[in-house]
Short mmCIF file of C-alpha atoms in Angstrom, two decimals:
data_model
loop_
_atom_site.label_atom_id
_atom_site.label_comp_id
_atom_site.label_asym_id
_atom_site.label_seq_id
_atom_site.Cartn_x
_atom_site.Cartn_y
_atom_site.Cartn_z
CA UNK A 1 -66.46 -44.73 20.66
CA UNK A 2 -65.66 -48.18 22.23
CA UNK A 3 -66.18 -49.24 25.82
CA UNK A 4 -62.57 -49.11 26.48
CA UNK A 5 -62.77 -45.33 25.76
CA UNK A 6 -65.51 -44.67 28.15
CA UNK A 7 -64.21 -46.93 30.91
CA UNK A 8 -64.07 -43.69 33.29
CA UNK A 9 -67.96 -43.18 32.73
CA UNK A 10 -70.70 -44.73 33.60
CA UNK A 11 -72.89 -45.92 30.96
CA UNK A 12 -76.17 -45.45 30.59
CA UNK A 13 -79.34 -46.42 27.73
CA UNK A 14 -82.01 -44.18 27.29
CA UNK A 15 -84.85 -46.56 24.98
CA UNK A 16 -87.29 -43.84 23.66
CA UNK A 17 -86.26 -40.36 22.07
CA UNK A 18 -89.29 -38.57 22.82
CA UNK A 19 -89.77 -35.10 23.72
CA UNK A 20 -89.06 -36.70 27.53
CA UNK A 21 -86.40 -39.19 26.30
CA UNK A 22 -84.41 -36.91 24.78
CA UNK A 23 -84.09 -34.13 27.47
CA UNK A 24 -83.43 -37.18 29.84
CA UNK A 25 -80.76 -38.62 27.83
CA UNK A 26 -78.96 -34.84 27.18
CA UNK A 27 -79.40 -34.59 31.02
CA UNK A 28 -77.28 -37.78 31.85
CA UNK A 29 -74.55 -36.44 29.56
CA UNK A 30 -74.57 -33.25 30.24
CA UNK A 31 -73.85 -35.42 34.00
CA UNK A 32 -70.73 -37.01 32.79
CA UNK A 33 -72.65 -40.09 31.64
CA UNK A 34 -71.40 -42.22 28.21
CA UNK A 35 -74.99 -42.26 27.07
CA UNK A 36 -76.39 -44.66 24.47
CA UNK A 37 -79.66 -43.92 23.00
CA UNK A 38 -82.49 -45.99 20.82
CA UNK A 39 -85.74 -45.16 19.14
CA UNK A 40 -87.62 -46.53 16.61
CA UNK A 41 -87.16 -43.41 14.76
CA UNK A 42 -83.59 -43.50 12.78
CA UNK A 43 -84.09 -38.70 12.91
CA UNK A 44 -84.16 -39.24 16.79
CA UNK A 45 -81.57 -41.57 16.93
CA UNK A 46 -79.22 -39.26 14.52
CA UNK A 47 -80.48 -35.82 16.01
CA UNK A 48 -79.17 -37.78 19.42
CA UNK A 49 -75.70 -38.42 17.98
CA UNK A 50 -75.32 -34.62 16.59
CA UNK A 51 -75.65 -33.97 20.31
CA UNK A 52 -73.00 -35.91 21.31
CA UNK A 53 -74.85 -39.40 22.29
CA UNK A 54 -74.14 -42.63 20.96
CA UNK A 55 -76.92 -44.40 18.89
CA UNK A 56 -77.49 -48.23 18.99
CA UNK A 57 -77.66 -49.97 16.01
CA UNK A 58 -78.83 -53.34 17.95
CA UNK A 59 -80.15 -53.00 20.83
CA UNK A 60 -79.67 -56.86 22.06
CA UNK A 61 -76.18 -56.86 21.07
CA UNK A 62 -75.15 -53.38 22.74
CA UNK A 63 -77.20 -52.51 25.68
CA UNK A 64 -75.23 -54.99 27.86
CA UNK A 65 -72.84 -51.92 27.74
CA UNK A 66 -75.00 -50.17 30.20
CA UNK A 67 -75.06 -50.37 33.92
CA UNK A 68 -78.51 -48.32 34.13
CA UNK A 69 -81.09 -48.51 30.93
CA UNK A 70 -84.11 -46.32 31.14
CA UNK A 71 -86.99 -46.81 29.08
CA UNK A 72 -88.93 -44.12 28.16
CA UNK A 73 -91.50 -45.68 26.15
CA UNK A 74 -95.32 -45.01 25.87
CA UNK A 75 -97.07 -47.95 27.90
CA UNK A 76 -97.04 -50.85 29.46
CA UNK A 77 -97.25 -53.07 26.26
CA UNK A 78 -94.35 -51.28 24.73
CA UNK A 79 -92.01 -51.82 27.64
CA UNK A 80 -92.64 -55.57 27.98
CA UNK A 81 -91.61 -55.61 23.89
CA UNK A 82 -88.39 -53.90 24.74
CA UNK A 83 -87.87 -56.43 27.60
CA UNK A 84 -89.38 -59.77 26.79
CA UNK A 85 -90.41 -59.41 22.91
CA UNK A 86 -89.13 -60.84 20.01
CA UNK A 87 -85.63 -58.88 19.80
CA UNK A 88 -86.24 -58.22 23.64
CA UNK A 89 -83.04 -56.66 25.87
CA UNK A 90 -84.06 -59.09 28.87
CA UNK A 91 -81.24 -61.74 28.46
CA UNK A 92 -78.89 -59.07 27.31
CA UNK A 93 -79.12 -56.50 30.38
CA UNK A 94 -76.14 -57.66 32.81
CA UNK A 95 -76.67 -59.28 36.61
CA UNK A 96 -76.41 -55.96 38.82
CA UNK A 97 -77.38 -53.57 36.33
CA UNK A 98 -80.44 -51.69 36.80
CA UNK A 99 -83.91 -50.94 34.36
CA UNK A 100 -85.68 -48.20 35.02
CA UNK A 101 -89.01 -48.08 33.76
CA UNK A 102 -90.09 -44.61 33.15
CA UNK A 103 -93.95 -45.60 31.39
CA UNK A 104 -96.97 -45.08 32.67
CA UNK A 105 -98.58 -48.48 33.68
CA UNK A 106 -101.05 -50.34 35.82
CA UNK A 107 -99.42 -51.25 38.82
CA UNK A 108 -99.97 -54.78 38.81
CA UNK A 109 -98.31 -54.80 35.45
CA UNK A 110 -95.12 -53.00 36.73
CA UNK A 111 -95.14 -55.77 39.30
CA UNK A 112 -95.32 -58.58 36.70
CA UNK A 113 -92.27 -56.98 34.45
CA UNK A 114 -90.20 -56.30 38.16
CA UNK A 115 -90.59 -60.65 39.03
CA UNK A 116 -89.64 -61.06 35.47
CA UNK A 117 -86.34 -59.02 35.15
CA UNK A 118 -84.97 -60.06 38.68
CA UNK A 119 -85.68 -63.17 38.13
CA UNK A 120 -82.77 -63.25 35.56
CA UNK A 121 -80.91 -60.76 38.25
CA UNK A 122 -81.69 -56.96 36.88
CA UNK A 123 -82.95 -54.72 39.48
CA UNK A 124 -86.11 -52.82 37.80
CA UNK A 125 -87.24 -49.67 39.29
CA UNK A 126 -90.91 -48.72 38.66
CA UNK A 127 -90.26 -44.85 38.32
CA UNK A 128 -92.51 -42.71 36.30
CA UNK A 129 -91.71 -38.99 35.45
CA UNK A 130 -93.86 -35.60 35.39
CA UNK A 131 -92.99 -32.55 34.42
CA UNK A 132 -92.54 -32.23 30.34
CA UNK A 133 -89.96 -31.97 28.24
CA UNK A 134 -88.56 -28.78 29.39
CA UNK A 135 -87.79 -30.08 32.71
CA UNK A 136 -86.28 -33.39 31.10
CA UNK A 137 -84.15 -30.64 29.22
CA UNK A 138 -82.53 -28.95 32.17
CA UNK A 139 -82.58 -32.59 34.58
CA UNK A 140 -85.38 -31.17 36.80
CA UNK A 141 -88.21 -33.88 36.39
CA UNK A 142 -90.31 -35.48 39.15
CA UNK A 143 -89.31 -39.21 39.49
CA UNK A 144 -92.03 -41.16 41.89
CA UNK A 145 -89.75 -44.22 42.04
CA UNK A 146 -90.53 -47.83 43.95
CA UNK A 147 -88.70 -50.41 43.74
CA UNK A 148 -85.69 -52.56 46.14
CA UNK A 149 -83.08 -50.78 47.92
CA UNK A 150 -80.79 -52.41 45.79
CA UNK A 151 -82.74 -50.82 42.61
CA UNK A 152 -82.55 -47.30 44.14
CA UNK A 153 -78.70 -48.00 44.80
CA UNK A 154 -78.05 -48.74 41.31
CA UNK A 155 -80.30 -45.89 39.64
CA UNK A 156 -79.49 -43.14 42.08
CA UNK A 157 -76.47 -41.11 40.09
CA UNK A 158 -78.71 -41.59 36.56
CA UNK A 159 -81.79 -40.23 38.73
CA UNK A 160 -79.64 -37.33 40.43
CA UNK A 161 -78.99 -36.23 36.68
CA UNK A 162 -82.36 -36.20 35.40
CA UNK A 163 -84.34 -35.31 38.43
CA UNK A 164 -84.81 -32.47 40.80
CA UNK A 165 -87.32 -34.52 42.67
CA UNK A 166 -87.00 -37.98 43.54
CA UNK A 167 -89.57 -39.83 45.58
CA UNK A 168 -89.06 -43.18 47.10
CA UNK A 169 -92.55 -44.28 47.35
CA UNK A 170 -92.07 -48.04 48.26
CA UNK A 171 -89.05 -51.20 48.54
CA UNK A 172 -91.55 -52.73 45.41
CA UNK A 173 -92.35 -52.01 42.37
CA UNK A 174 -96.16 -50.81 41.32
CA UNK A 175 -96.51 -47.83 44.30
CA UNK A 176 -94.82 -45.68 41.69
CA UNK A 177 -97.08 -46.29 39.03
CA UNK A 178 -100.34 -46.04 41.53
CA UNK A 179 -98.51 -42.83 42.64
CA UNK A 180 -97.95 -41.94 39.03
CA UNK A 181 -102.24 -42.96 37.81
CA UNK A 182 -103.37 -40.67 40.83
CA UNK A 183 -101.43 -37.60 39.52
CA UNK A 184 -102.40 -38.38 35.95
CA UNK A 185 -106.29 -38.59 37.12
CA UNK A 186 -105.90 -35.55 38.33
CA UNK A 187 -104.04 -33.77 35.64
CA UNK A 188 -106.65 -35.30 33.08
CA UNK A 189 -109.84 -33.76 34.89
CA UNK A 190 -108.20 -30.56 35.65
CA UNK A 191 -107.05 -29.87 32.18
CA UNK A 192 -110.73 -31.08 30.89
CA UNK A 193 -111.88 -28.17 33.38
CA UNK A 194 -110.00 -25.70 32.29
CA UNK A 195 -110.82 -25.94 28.86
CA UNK A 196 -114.33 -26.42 29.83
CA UNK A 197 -114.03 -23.22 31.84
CA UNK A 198 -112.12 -20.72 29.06
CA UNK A 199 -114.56 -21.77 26.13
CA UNK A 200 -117.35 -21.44 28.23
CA UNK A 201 -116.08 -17.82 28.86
CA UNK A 202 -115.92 -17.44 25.30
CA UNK A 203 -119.56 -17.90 24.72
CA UNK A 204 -120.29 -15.50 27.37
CA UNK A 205 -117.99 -13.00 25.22
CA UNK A 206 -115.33 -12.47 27.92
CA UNK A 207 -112.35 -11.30 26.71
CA UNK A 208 -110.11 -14.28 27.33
CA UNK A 209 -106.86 -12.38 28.45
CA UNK A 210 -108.60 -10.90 30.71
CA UNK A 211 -110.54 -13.99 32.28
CA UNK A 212 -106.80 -15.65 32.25
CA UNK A 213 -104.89 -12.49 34.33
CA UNK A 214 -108.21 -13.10 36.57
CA UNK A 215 -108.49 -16.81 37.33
CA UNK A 216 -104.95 -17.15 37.45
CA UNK A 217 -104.95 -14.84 40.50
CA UNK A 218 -107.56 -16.50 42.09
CA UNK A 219 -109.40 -19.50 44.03
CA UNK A 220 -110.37 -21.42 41.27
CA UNK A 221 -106.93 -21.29 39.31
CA UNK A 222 -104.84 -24.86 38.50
CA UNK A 223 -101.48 -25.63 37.23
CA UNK A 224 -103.16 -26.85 34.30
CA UNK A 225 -105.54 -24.12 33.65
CA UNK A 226 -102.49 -21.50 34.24
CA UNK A 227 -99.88 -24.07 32.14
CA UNK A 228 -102.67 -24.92 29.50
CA UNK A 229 -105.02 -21.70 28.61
CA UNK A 230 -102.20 -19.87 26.97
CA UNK A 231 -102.19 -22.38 24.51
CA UNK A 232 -106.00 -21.32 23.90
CA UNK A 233 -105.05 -17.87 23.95
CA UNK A 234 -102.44 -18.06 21.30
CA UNK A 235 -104.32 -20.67 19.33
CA UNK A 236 -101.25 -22.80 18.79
CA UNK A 237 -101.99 -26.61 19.68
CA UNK A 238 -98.65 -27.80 18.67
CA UNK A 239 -98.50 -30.63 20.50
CA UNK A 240 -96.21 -30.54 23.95
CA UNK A 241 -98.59 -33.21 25.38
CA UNK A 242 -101.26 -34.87 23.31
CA UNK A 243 -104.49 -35.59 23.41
CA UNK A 244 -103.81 -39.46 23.39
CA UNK A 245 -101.55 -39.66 25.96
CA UNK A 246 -105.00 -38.84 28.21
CA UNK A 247 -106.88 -41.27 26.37
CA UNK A 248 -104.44 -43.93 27.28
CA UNK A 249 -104.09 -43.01 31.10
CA UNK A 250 -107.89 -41.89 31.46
CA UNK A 251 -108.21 -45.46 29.91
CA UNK A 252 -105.92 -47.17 32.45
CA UNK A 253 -107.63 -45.49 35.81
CA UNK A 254 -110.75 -47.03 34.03
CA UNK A 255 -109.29 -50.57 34.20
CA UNK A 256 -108.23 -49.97 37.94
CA UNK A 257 -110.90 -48.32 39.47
CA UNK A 258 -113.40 -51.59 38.04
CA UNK A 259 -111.05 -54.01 39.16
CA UNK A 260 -111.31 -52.18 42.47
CA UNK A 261 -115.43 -51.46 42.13
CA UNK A 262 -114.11 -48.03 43.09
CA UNK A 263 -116.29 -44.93 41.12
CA UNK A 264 -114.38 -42.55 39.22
CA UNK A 265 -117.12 -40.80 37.22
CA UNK A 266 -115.28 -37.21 36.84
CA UNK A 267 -112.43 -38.78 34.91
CA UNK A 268 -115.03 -41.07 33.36
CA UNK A 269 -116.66 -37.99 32.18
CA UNK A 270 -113.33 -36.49 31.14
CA UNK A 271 -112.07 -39.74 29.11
CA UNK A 272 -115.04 -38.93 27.42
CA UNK A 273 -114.14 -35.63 25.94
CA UNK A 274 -110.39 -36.79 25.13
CA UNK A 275 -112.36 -39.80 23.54
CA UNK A 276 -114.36 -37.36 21.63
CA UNK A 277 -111.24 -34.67 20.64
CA UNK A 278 -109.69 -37.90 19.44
CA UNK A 279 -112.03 -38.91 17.04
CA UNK A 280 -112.35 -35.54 15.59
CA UNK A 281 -109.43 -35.50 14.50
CA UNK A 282 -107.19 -34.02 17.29
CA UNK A 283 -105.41 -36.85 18.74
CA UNK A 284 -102.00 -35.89 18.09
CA UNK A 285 -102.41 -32.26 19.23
CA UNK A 286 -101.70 -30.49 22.34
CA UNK A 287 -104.16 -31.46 24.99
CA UNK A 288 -105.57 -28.60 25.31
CA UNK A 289 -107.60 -28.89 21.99
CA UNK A 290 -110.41 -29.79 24.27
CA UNK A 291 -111.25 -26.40 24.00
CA UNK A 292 -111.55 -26.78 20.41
CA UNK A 293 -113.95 -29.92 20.87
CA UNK A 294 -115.94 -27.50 23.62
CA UNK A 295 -115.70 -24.93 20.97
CA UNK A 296 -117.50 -27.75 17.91
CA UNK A 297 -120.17 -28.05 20.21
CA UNK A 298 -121.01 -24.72 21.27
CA UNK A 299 -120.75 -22.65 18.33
CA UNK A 300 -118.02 -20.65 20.73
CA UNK A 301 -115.15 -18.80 18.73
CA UNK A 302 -111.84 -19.30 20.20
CA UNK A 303 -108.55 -17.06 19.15
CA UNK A 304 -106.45 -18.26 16.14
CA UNK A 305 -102.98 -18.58 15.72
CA UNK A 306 -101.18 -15.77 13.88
CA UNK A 307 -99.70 -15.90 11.05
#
């Protein structure tokens, strides 16, 4: 399909086919959106096109297509590669068009990128995501956005069609990443707790469903401990969001809070665990194999999956 086809729609890149990517870039068509997608992996890239989407064959040559590119990689050293590395999209991206940065990142590093990119005239919107892959599915993620009004102008239809939530959270980039490390510090301890709190009831020889139905309908309960422990129950760890994924962000609160001589020992103590589920083996898995590691060290017996 050439650009002269699509002249009707707006175009937009999605960099990163993910579980989050991909939802997000079947969301923007599903919107009315000519969407180009990219990933390292040629079976995302081709599963995208049997949707409908168009895949990029070079990414330099063809984003400058796009009026809004969203990047959907893993961190902060991944996005400055798509940018500024070696076959970077930087010079490529047109004046006016918008990048919207969708990794999880120190906030002084989304701050470095943003000078960079408008410096060559992109607007770059610092605007994380929550709320997994089923939500980036059906266009109903939480966006915690910063950036310049111009930035919000330019991103606002692609945002309407991905998000249910969007929160403007500051005219520069780096408040929606600090926005963004304060949720994930949160999620990190609480889903460290909850599997801390189910394998513990195993050793006590609860019955699990039961300890579940009762938590869940009282003080104590979480999103993560409701969202997570059914995972446990059903002993299927396939992973919908991995262990690693806490092992980077516990890791980047880390950096913060010491530049900042600010204590954070509860996700300290939680990095730990992810730290320690990682090395055993469990990195890829669903992050709620921490009950697993609890279960290693306790001699508790957790349910299998059927077969």
């Amino acid at each position: 399909m050439s650009l002269s086809q699509t002249a009707t729609a707006r175009v937009a890149a999605v960099i990163g086919l993910g579980s989050m990517g991909m939802g997000m870039a079947l969301s923007l068509k599903k919107a009315g959106f000519d969407v180009l997608g990219a990933d390292v992996s040629a079976d995302a890239v081709s599963r995208f096109v049997a949707a409908g989407g168009r895949g990029i064959a070079n990414l330099a040559e063809e984003i400058g297509e796009a009026d809004t590119v969203i990047s959907v990689v893993v961190n902060a050293t991944q996005t400055e590669t798509v940018l500024f590395g070696p076959e970077g999209i930087a010079d490529s991206l047109r004046p006016g068009s918008v990048f919207v940065s969708s990794a999880t990142m120190d906030p002084a590093i989304a701050r470095k990128l943003a000078a960079r990119l408008e410096e060559k005239g992109v607007h770059y919107l610092d605007a994380p995501i929550s709320g997994g892959a089923a939500r980036a599915a059906s266009g109903e993620l939480t966006v915690m956005a910063s950036g310049t009004p111009a930035a919000f102008a330019a991103a606002r239809p692609a945002l309407d069609a991905m998000a249910a939530k969007v929160y403007e959270l500051g005219d520069s980039a780096g408040f929606g990443a600090a926005f963004k490390m304060i949720n994930q510090l949160l999620a990190g301890v609480h889903i460290a707790a909850a599997c801390e709190a189910i394998t513990f009831a195993a050793k006590q020889g609860l019955d699990l469903a039961k300890v579940y139905e009762v938590i869940t309908a009282s003080a104590g309960n979480s999103w993560m401990f409701e969202n997570r422990i059914p995972h446990v129950l059903s002993g299927d760890y396939t992973p919908l969001s991995a262990i690693e994924i806490f092992v980077k962000d516990l890791g980047i609160i880390q950096d913060m809070a010491r530049s900042e001589r600010y204590p954070v020992p509860l996700s300290a103590a939680a990095l730990q665990m992810y730290l320690a589920a990682s090395g055993a083996g469990m990195g890829r898995d669903d992050d709620s194999s921490l009950a697993r590691l609890y279960a290693q060290l306790s001699g508790a017996t957790l349910p299998e999956k059927a077969n």
